[in-house]
Short mmCIF file of C-alpha atoms in Angstrom, two decimals:
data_model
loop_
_atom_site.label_atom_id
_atom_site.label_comp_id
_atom_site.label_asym_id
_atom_site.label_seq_id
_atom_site.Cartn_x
_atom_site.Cartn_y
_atom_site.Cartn_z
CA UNK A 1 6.59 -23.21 -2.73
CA UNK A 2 3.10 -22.28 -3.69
CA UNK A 3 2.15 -22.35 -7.73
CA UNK A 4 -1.00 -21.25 -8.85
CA UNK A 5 -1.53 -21.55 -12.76
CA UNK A 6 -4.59 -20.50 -14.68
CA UNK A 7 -5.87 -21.96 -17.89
CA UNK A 8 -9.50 -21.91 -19.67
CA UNK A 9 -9.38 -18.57 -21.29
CA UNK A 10 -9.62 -17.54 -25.10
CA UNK A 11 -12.26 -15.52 -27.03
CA UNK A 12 -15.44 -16.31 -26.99
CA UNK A 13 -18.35 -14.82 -28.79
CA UNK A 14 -21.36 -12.65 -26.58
CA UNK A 15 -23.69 -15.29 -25.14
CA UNK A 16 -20.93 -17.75 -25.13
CA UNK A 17 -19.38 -20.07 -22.22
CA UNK A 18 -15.85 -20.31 -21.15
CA UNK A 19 -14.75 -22.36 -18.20
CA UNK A 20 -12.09 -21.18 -16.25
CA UNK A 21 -9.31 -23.76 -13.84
CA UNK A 22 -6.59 -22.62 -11.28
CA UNK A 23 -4.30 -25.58 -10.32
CA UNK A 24 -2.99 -24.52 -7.14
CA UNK A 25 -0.03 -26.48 -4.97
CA UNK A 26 2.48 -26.31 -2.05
CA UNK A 27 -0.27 -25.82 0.56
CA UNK A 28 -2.91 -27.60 2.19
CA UNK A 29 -6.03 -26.88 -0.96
CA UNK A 30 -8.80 -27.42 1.46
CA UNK A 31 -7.84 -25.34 4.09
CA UNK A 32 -7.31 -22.26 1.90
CA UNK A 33 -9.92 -19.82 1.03
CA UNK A 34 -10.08 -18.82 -3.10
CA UNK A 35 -10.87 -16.08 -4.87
CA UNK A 36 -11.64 -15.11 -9.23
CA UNK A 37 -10.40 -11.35 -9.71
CA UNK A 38 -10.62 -9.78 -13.12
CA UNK A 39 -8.97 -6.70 -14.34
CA UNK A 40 -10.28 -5.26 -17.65
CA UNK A 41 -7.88 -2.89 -19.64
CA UNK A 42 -7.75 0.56 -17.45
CA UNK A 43 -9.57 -0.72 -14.89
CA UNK A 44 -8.69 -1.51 -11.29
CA UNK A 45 -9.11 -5.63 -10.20
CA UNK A 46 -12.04 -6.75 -8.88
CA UNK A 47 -13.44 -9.32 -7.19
CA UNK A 48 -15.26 -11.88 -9.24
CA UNK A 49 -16.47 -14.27 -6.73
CA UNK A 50 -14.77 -16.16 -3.58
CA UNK A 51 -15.52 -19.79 -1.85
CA UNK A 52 -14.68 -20.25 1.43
CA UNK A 53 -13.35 -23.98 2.93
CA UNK A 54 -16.48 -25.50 3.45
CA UNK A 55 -18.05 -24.48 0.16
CA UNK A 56 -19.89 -20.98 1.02
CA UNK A 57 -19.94 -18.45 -2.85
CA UNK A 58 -20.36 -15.21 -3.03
CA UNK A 59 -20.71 -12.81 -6.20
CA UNK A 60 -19.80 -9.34 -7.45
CA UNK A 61 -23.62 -8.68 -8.80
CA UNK A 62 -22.20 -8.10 -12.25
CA UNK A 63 -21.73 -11.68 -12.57
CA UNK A 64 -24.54 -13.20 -10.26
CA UNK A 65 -27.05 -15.80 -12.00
CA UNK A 66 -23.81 -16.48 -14.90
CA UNK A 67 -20.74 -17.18 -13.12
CA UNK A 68 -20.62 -20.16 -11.04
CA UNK A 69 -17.12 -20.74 -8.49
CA UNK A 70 -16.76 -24.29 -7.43
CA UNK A 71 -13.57 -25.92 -5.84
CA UNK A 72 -12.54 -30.08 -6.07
CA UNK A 73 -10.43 -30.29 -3.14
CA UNK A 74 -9.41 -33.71 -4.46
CA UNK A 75 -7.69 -32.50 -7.17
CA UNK A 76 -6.32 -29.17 -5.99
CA UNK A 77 -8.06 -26.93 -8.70
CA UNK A 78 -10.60 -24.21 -8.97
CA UNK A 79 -12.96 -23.41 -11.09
CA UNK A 80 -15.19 -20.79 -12.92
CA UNK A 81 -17.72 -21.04 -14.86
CA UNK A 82 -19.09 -18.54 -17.32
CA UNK A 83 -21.66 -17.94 -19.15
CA UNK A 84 -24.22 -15.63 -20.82
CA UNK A 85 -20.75 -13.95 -21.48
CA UNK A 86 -21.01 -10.63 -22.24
CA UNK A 87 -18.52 -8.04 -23.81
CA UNK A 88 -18.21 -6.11 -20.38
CA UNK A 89 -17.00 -9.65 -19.35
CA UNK A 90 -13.42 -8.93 -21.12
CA UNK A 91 -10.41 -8.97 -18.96
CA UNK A 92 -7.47 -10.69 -17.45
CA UNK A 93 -9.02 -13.29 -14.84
CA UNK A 94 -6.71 -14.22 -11.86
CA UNK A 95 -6.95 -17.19 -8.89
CA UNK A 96 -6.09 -16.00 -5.79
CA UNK A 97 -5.18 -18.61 -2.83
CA UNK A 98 -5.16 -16.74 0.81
CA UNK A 99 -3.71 -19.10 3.62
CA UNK A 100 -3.25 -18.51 7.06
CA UNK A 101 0.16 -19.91 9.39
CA UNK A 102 0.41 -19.05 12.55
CA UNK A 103 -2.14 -16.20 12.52
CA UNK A 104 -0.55 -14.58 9.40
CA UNK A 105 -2.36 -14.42 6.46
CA UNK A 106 -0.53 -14.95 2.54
CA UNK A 107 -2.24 -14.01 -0.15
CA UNK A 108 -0.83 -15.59 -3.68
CA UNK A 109 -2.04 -15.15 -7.12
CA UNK A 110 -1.78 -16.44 -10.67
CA UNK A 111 -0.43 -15.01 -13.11
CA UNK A 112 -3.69 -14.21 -14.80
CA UNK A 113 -5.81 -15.68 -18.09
CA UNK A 114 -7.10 -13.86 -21.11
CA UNK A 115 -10.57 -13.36 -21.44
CA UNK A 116 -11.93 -11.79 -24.49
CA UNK A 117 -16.05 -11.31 -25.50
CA UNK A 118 -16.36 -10.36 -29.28
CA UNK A 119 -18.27 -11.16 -32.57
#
């Protein structure tokens, strides 16, 4: 079945860097399009920043020019890094792997990381 297990988050103080993995498994890695959500405390999720299969990043403009997505299809794992972190930056960070089969898309996600910006 698929697993998808973050790691890389902690506190960090403002102006810091934190980088951010999602191992992902029981699917084809390459073929899957992958997402960074964040949901800060009383907030609704958002999107962070996606890549599609053949590499293509886009950004929620909150983050643009200090968070950088990047995928190694080798070694089934995404990444995110961060930096110029700021305290707006504080949240639970999830992975999320969409798929298609047959012309049905699946959506799975982690089961989130702590990120926390404070002196």
């Amino acid at each position: 079945q698929v697993q998808v297990v973050e790691s890389g988050g902690g506190l960090v103080q403002p102006g810091g860097s934190l980088r951010l993995s999602c191992a992902a498994s029981g699917f084809t890695f390459s073929s899957a399009y992958m997402s960074w959500y964040r949901q800060a405390p009383g907030k609704e999720r958002e999107l962070v920043a996606d890549i599609t299969t053949w590499g293509s990043t886009d950004y929620a403009d909150s983050v643009k020019g200090r968070f950088t997505i990047s995928r190694d299809n080798a070694k089934n794992t995404l990444y995110l890094q961060m930096n110029s972190l700021e305290p707006e930056d504080t949240a639970v960070y999830y992975c999320k792997v969409t798929t298609t089969r047959f012309g049905a898309r699946y959506d799975y996600w982690g089961q989130g990381t702590q990120v926390t910006v404070s002196s």
